[in-house]
């Protein structure tokens, strides 16, 4: 299975964490009613695919850091170099939520 990505707008990271805690990690887009507005974007990960789209629109070369992001969820400490300690660790099972930062102006 590929990466199943949802993109949504939220007022802040705290609202996202609260939504995920209330839905046991379920997507805010698939709650009844949806918590935030957004779109399902299967296989459009923020680093590679979205980054390539942004690079094409900007007519620049793609770089891995073109779309900057900060982890919002999982809220537990990130696993060490050997990965998650158990299969139940949220870093092993997901979901993972990242806040995408505004794009920097093109030089």
CSV table of N, CA and C in Angstrom, one decimal:
chain,number,residue,atom,x,y,z
A,1,UNK,N,0.8,-1.2,0.0
A,1,UNK,CA,0.0,0.0,0.0
A,1,UNK,C,0.9,1.2,0.0
A,2,UNK,N,0.5,2.2,-0.8
A,2,UNK,CA,1.2,3.5,-0.8
A,2,UNK,C,0.8,4.4,0.3
A,3,UNK,N,1.4,5.6,0.3
A,3,UNK,CA,1.1,6.6,1.3
A,3,UNK,C,-0.3,7.2,1.0
A,4,UNK,N,-1.2,7.2,2.0
A,4,UNK,CA,-2.5,7.8,1.8
A,4,UNK,C,-2.5,9.1,2.5
A,5,UNK,N,-2.5,10.2,1.8
A,5,UNK,CA,-2.3,11.5,2.3
A,5,UNK,C,-3.5,12.4,2.2
A,6,UNK,N,-3.9,13.0,3.3
A,6,UNK,CA,-4.9,14.0,3.4
A,6,UNK,C,-4.3,15.4,3.6
A,7,UNK,N,-4.8,16.4,2.9
A,7,UNK,CA,-4.3,17.7,3.2
A,7,UNK,C,-5.5,18.5,3.7
A,8,UNK,N,-5.4,19.2,4.8
A,8,UNK,CA,-6.5,20.0,5.3
A,8,UNK,C,-6.0,21.3,6.0
A,9,UNK,N,-6.9,22.2,6.1
A,9,UNK,CA,-6.6,23.5,6.8
A,9,UNK,C,-7.1,23.4,8.2
A,10,UNK,N,-6.2,23.9,9.1
A,10,UNK,CA,-6.6,23.9,10.5
A,10,UNK,C,-6.1,25.2,11.1
A,11,UNK,N,-6.8,25.7,12.1
A,11,UNK,CA,-6.4,27.0,12.7
A,11,UNK,C,-5.0,27.0,13.3
A,12,UNK,N,-4.6,25.8,13.8
A,12,UNK,CA,-3.2,25.7,14.4
A,12,UNK,C,-3.0,24.3,14.8
A,13,UNK,N,-1.8,24.0,15.2
A,13,UNK,CA,-1.4,22.6,15.5
A,13,UNK,C,-2.1,22.0,16.7
A,14,UNK,N,-2.4,22.9,17.7
A,14,UNK,CA,-3.2,22.4,18.8
A,14,UNK,C,-4.5,21.9,18.5
A,15,UNK,N,-5.2,22.5,17.5
A,15,UNK,CA,-6.5,22.1,17.0
A,15,UNK,C,-6.4,20.7,16.4
A,16,UNK,N,-5.3,20.5,15.6
A,16,UNK,CA,-5.1,19.2,15.0
A,16,UNK,C,-4.9,18.1,16.0
A,17,UNK,N,-4.1,18.4,17.0
A,17,UNK,CA,-3.8,17.4,18.1
A,17,UNK,C,-5.1,17.1,18.8
A,18,UNK,N,-5.9,18.1,19.1
A,18,UNK,CA,-7.2,17.8,19.8
A,18,UNK,C,-8.1,17.0,19.0
A,19,UNK,N,-8.2,17.2,17.7
A,19,UNK,CA,-9.0,16.5,16.8
A,19,UNK,C,-8.6,15.0,16.7
A,20,UNK,N,-7.3,14.8,16.6
A,20,UNK,CA,-6.7,13.4,16.5
A,20,UNK,C,-7.0,12.7,17.9
A,21,UNK,N,-6.8,13.4,19.0
A,21,UNK,CA,-7.1,12.7,20.3
A,21,UNK,C,-8.6,12.3,20.4
A,22,UNK,N,-9.5,13.2,19.9
A,22,UNK,CA,-10.9,12.9,20.0
A,22,UNK,C,-11.3,11.8,19.0
A,23,UNK,N,-10.6,11.6,17.9
A,23,UNK,CA,-11.0,10.6,16.9
A,23,UNK,C,-10.1,9.4,17.0
A,24,UNK,N,-9.3,9.3,18.0
A,24,UNK,CA,-8.3,8.1,18.2
A,24,UNK,C,-7.4,8.0,17.0
A,25,UNK,N,-6.9,9.2,16.5
A,25,UNK,CA,-6.0,9.2,15.4
A,25,UNK,C,-6.6,9.1,14.0
A,26,UNK,N,-8.0,9.2,13.9
A,26,UNK,CA,-8.6,9.2,12.6
A,26,UNK,C,-8.5,10.5,11.9
A,27,UNK,N,-8.6,10.4,10.6
A,27,UNK,CA,-8.4,11.6,9.8
A,27,UNK,C,-9.5,12.6,10.1
A,28,UNK,N,-9.2,13.9,10.3
A,28,UNK,CA,-10.2,14.9,10.5
A,28,UNK,C,-11.1,15.1,9.3
A,29,UNK,N,-10.7,14.7,8.2
A,29,UNK,CA,-11.6,14.8,7.0
A,29,UNK,C,-12.6,13.7,6.9
A,30,UNK,N,-12.4,12.6,7.6
A,30,UNK,CA,-13.4,11.5,7.6
A,30,UNK,C,-14.2,11.4,8.8
A,31,UNK,N,-14.1,12.4,9.7
A,31,UNK,CA,-15.0,12.4,10.9
A,31,UNK,C,-16.4,12.8,10.4
A,32,UNK,N,-17.4,12.5,11.2
A,32,UNK,CA,-18.8,13.0,10.9
A,32,UNK,C,-19.2,14.0,11.9
A,33,UNK,N,-19.4,15.2,11.6
A,33,UNK,CA,-19.0,15.9,10.3
A,33,UNK,C,-17.5,16.1,10.3
A,34,UNK,N,-17.0,16.4,9.1
A,34,UNK,CA,-15.5,16.6,9.0
A,34,UNK,C,-15.1,17.8,9.9
A,35,UNK,N,-14.0,17.6,10.5
A,35,UNK,CA,-13.5,18.7,11.5
A,35,UNK,C,-12.9,19.8,10.7
A,36,UNK,N,-12.2,19.6,9.7
A,36,UNK,CA,-11.5,20.6,8.9
A,36,UNK,C,-11.9,20.4,7.4
A,37,UNK,N,-11.8,21.4,6.6
A,37,UNK,CA,-11.9,21.3,5.2
A,37,UNK,C,-10.6,20.9,4.6
A,38,UNK,N,-10.7,20.1,3.5
A,38,UNK,CA,-9.4,19.6,2.9
A,38,UNK,C,-9.7,18.7,1.7
A,39,UNK,N,-8.7,17.9,1.4
A,39,UNK,CA,-8.8,17.0,0.2
A,39,UNK,C,-8.0,15.7,0.5
A,40,UNK,N,-8.5,14.6,0.0
A,40,UNK,CA,-7.7,13.4,-0.1
A,40,UNK,C,-6.7,13.5,-1.2
A,41,UNK,N,-5.5,13.2,-1.0
A,41,UNK,CA,-4.5,13.3,-2.1
A,41,UNK,C,-3.6,12.1,-2.0
A,42,UNK,N,-4.2,10.9,-2.4
A,42,UNK,CA,-3.5,9.7,-2.3
A,42,UNK,C,-2.2,9.8,-3.1
A,43,UNK,N,-1.1,9.3,-2.4
A,43,UNK,CA,0.2,9.2,-3.0
A,43,UNK,C,0.9,10.6,-3.4
A,44,UNK,N,0.3,11.7,-2.8
A,44,UNK,CA,0.9,13.0,-3.0
A,44,UNK,C,1.6,13.4,-1.7
A,45,UNK,N,2.7,12.8,-1.5
A,45,UNK,CA,3.4,13.1,-0.2
A,45,UNK,C,4.0,14.5,-0.3
A,46,UNK,N,4.2,15.2,0.8
A,46,UNK,CA,4.7,16.6,0.8
A,46,UNK,C,6.1,16.8,0.3
A,47,UNK,N,7.0,15.8,0.6
A,47,UNK,CA,8.4,16.0,0.3
A,47,UNK,C,8.7,15.8,-1.2
A,48,UNK,N,8.3,14.7,-1.8
A,48,UNK,CA,8.6,14.4,-3.2
A,48,UNK,C,7.6,14.9,-4.1
A,49,UNK,N,6.4,14.4,-4.1
A,49,UNK,CA,5.4,14.7,-5.1
A,49,UNK,C,5.0,16.2,-5.1
A,50,UNK,N,4.5,16.6,-3.9
A,50,UNK,CA,4.1,18.0,-3.7
A,50,UNK,C,5.3,19.0,-4.0
A,51,UNK,N,6.5,18.6,-3.5
A,51,UNK,CA,7.7,19.3,-3.8
A,51,UNK,C,8.0,19.5,-5.3
A,52,UNK,N,7.8,18.4,-6.0
A,52,UNK,CA,8.0,18.4,-7.5
A,52,UNK,C,7.0,19.3,-8.1
A,53,UNK,N,5.8,19.3,-7.7
A,53,UNK,CA,4.7,20.2,-8.2
A,53,UNK,C,5.1,21.6,-8.0
A,54,UNK,N,5.5,21.9,-6.8
A,54,UNK,CA,5.9,23.3,-6.4
A,54,UNK,C,7.1,23.7,-7.3
A,55,UNK,N,8.0,22.8,-7.4
A,55,UNK,CA,9.2,23.2,-8.3
A,55,UNK,C,8.8,23.4,-9.7
A,56,UNK,N,7.9,22.6,-10.2
A,56,UNK,CA,7.5,22.8,-11.6
A,56,UNK,C,6.8,24.2,-11.8
A,57,UNK,N,5.9,24.5,-10.8
A,57,UNK,CA,5.2,25.8,-10.9
A,57,UNK,C,6.1,27.0,-10.8
A,58,UNK,N,7.1,26.8,-9.9
A,58,UNK,CA,8.1,27.9,-9.7
A,58,UNK,C,9.2,27.9,-10.8
A,59,UNK,N,9.2,26.9,-11.6
A,59,UNK,CA,10.3,26.7,-12.6
A,59,UNK,C,11.6,26.7,-12.0
A,60,UNK,N,11.8,25.9,-11.0
A,60,UNK,CA,13.0,25.7,-10.3
A,60,UNK,C,13.3,24.3,-10.1
A,61,UNK,N,14.5,23.9,-9.7
A,61,UNK,CA,14.9,22.5,-9.4
A,61,UNK,C,14.2,22.1,-8.1
A,62,UNK,N,13.8,20.8,-8.1
A,62,UNK,CA,13.3,20.2,-6.9
A,62,UNK,C,14.4,20.0,-5.9
A,63,UNK,N,14.1,20.2,-4.6
A,63,UNK,CA,15.1,19.9,-3.5
A,63,UNK,C,14.2,19.2,-2.4
A,64,UNK,N,14.9,18.4,-1.7
A,64,UNK,CA,14.2,17.7,-0.6
A,64,UNK,C,13.6,18.7,0.4
A,65,UNK,N,14.2,19.8,0.6
A,65,UNK,CA,13.7,20.8,1.6
A,65,UNK,C,12.8,21.9,1.0
A,66,UNK,N,12.3,21.7,-0.2
A,66,UNK,CA,11.5,22.8,-0.9
A,66,UNK,C,10.2,23.0,-0.1
A,67,UNK,N,9.6,22.0,0.4
A,67,UNK,CA,8.4,22.1,1.2
A,67,UNK,C,8.8,21.8,2.6
A,68,UNK,N,8.9,22.8,3.4
A,68,UNK,CA,9.3,22.6,4.8
A,68,UNK,C,8.1,22.2,5.7
A,69,UNK,N,8.4,21.3,6.6
A,69,UNK,CA,7.3,20.8,7.5
A,69,UNK,C,7.8,20.6,8.9
A,70,UNK,N,6.9,20.6,9.8
A,70,UNK,CA,7.1,20.3,11.2
A,70,UNK,C,6.1,19.2,11.7
A,71,UNK,N,6.6,18.2,12.4
A,71,UNK,CA,5.7,17.2,12.9
A,71,UNK,C,4.8,17.7,13.9
A,72,UNK,N,3.5,17.4,13.8
A,72,UNK,CA,2.5,17.8,14.8
A,72,UNK,C,2.0,16.5,15.5
A,73,UNK,N,2.0,15.4,14.8
A,73,UNK,CA,1.5,14.1,15.4
A,73,UNK,C,2.3,13.0,14.8
A,74,UNK,N,2.9,12.1,15.4
A,74,UNK,CA,2.6,11.6,16.7
A,74,UNK,C,3.3,12.5,17.7
A,75,UNK,N,2.7,12.5,18.9
A,75,UNK,CA,3.2,13.4,20.0
A,75,UNK,C,4.2,12.8,20.9
A,76,UNK,N,4.4,11.5,20.7
A,76,UNK,CA,5.4,10.8,21.6
A,76,UNK,C,6.8,11.2,21.0
A,77,UNK,N,7.8,11.0,21.8
A,77,UNK,CA,9.2,11.3,21.2
A,77,UNK,C,9.5,10.4,20.0
A,78,UNK,N,10.2,11.0,19.1
A,78,UNK,CA,10.6,10.3,17.9
A,78,UNK,C,11.4,9.1,18.2
A,79,UNK,N,11.3,8.0,17.5
A,79,UNK,CA,12.1,6.8,17.8
A,79,UNK,C,13.6,7.1,17.5
A,80,UNK,N,14.4,6.3,18.1
A,80,UNK,CA,15.9,6.4,17.9
A,80,UNK,C,16.3,5.8,16.5
A,81,UNK,N,17.6,5.7,16.3
A,81,UNK,CA,18.1,5.2,15.0
A,81,UNK,C,17.6,3.8,14.6
A,82,UNK,N,17.2,3.0,15.7
A,82,UNK,CA,16.8,1.6,15.4
A,82,UNK,C,15.3,1.5,15.1
A,83,UNK,N,14.6,2.7,15.1
A,83,UNK,CA,13.2,2.7,14.8
A,83,UNK,C,12.4,2.6,16.0
A,84,UNK,N,11.0,2.4,15.8
A,84,UNK,CA,10.1,2.3,17.0
A,84,UNK,C,10.4,1.0,17.8
A,85,UNK,N,10.2,1.1,19.1
A,85,UNK,CA,10.4,0.0,20.0
A,85,UNK,C,9.4,-1.1,19.9
A,86,UNK,N,8.2,-0.8,19.5
A,86,UNK,CA,7.1,-1.8,19.4
A,86,UNK,C,6.2,-1.5,18.2
A,87,UNK,N,5.4,-2.5,17.8
A,87,UNK,CA,4.5,-2.3,16.7
A,87,UNK,C,3.4,-1.4,17.0
A,88,UNK,N,3.1,-1.1,18.3
A,88,UNK,CA,2.0,-0.2,18.7
A,88,UNK,C,2.5,1.2,18.8
A,89,UNK,N,3.8,1.5,18.7
A,89,UNK,CA,4.3,2.8,18.7
A,89,UNK,C,3.6,3.6,17.6
A,90,UNK,N,3.1,4.8,17.9
A,90,UNK,CA,2.5,5.7,16.9
A,90,UNK,C,3.5,6.0,15.7
A,91,UNK,N,4.8,6.0,16.0
A,91,UNK,CA,5.7,6.2,14.9
A,91,UNK,C,5.8,5.0,13.9
A,92,UNK,N,5.3,3.9,14.4
A,92,UNK,CA,5.3,2.7,13.5
A,92,UNK,C,4.0,2.6,12.7
A,93,UNK,N,2.9,3.0,13.4
A,93,UNK,CA,1.6,2.7,12.8
A,93,UNK,C,0.9,3.9,12.2
A,94,UNK,N,1.4,5.2,12.6
A,94,UNK,CA,0.7,6.4,12.1
A,94,UNK,C,-0.6,6.6,12.8
A,95,UNK,N,-1.3,7.6,12.5
A,95,UNK,CA,-1.1,8.5,11.4
A,95,UNK,C,0.1,9.5,11.8
A,96,UNK,N,0.6,10.1,10.8
A,96,UNK,CA,1.6,11.1,11.0
A,96,UNK,C,1.0,12.4,10.4
A,97,UNK,N,1.2,13.5,11.1
A,97,UNK,CA,0.6,14.8,10.7
A,97,UNK,C,1.8,15.8,10.7
A,98,UNK,N,1.9,16.5,9.6
A,98,UNK,CA,2.9,17.5,9.6
A,98,UNK,C,2.3,18.9,9.2
A,99,UNK,N,2.8,19.9,9.8
A,99,UNK,CA,2.4,21.3,9.4
A,99,UNK,C,3.3,21.7,8.2
A,100,UNK,N,2.7,22.1,7.1
A,100,UNK,CA,3.5,22.6,6.0
A,100,UNK,C,3.7,24.1,6.2
A,101,UNK,N,4.9,24.5,6.1
A,101,UNK,CA,5.2,25.9,6.3
A,101,UNK,C,5.0,26.7,5.0
A,102,UNK,N,4.7,28.0,5.1
A,102,UNK,CA,4.5,28.8,3.9
A,102,UNK,C,5.8,28.7,3.0
A,103,UNK,N,5.7,28.8,1.7
A,103,UNK,CA,6.8,28.7,0.8
A,103,UNK,C,7.6,30.0,0.9
A,104,UNK,N,8.9,29.9,0.8
A,104,UNK,CA,9.8,31.1,0.8
A,104,UNK,C,9.6,31.7,-0.6
A,105,UNK,N,9.8,33.0,-0.6
A,105,UNK,CA,9.8,33.7,-1.9
A,105,UNK,C,10.9,33.2,-2.9
A,106,UNK,N,10.6,33.2,-4.1
A,106,UNK,CA,11.6,32.7,-5.1
A,106,UNK,C,12.7,33.8,-5.2
A,107,UNK,N,13.9,33.4,-5.1
A,107,UNK,CA,15.0,34.4,-5.2
A,107,UNK,C,15.1,35.0,-6.6
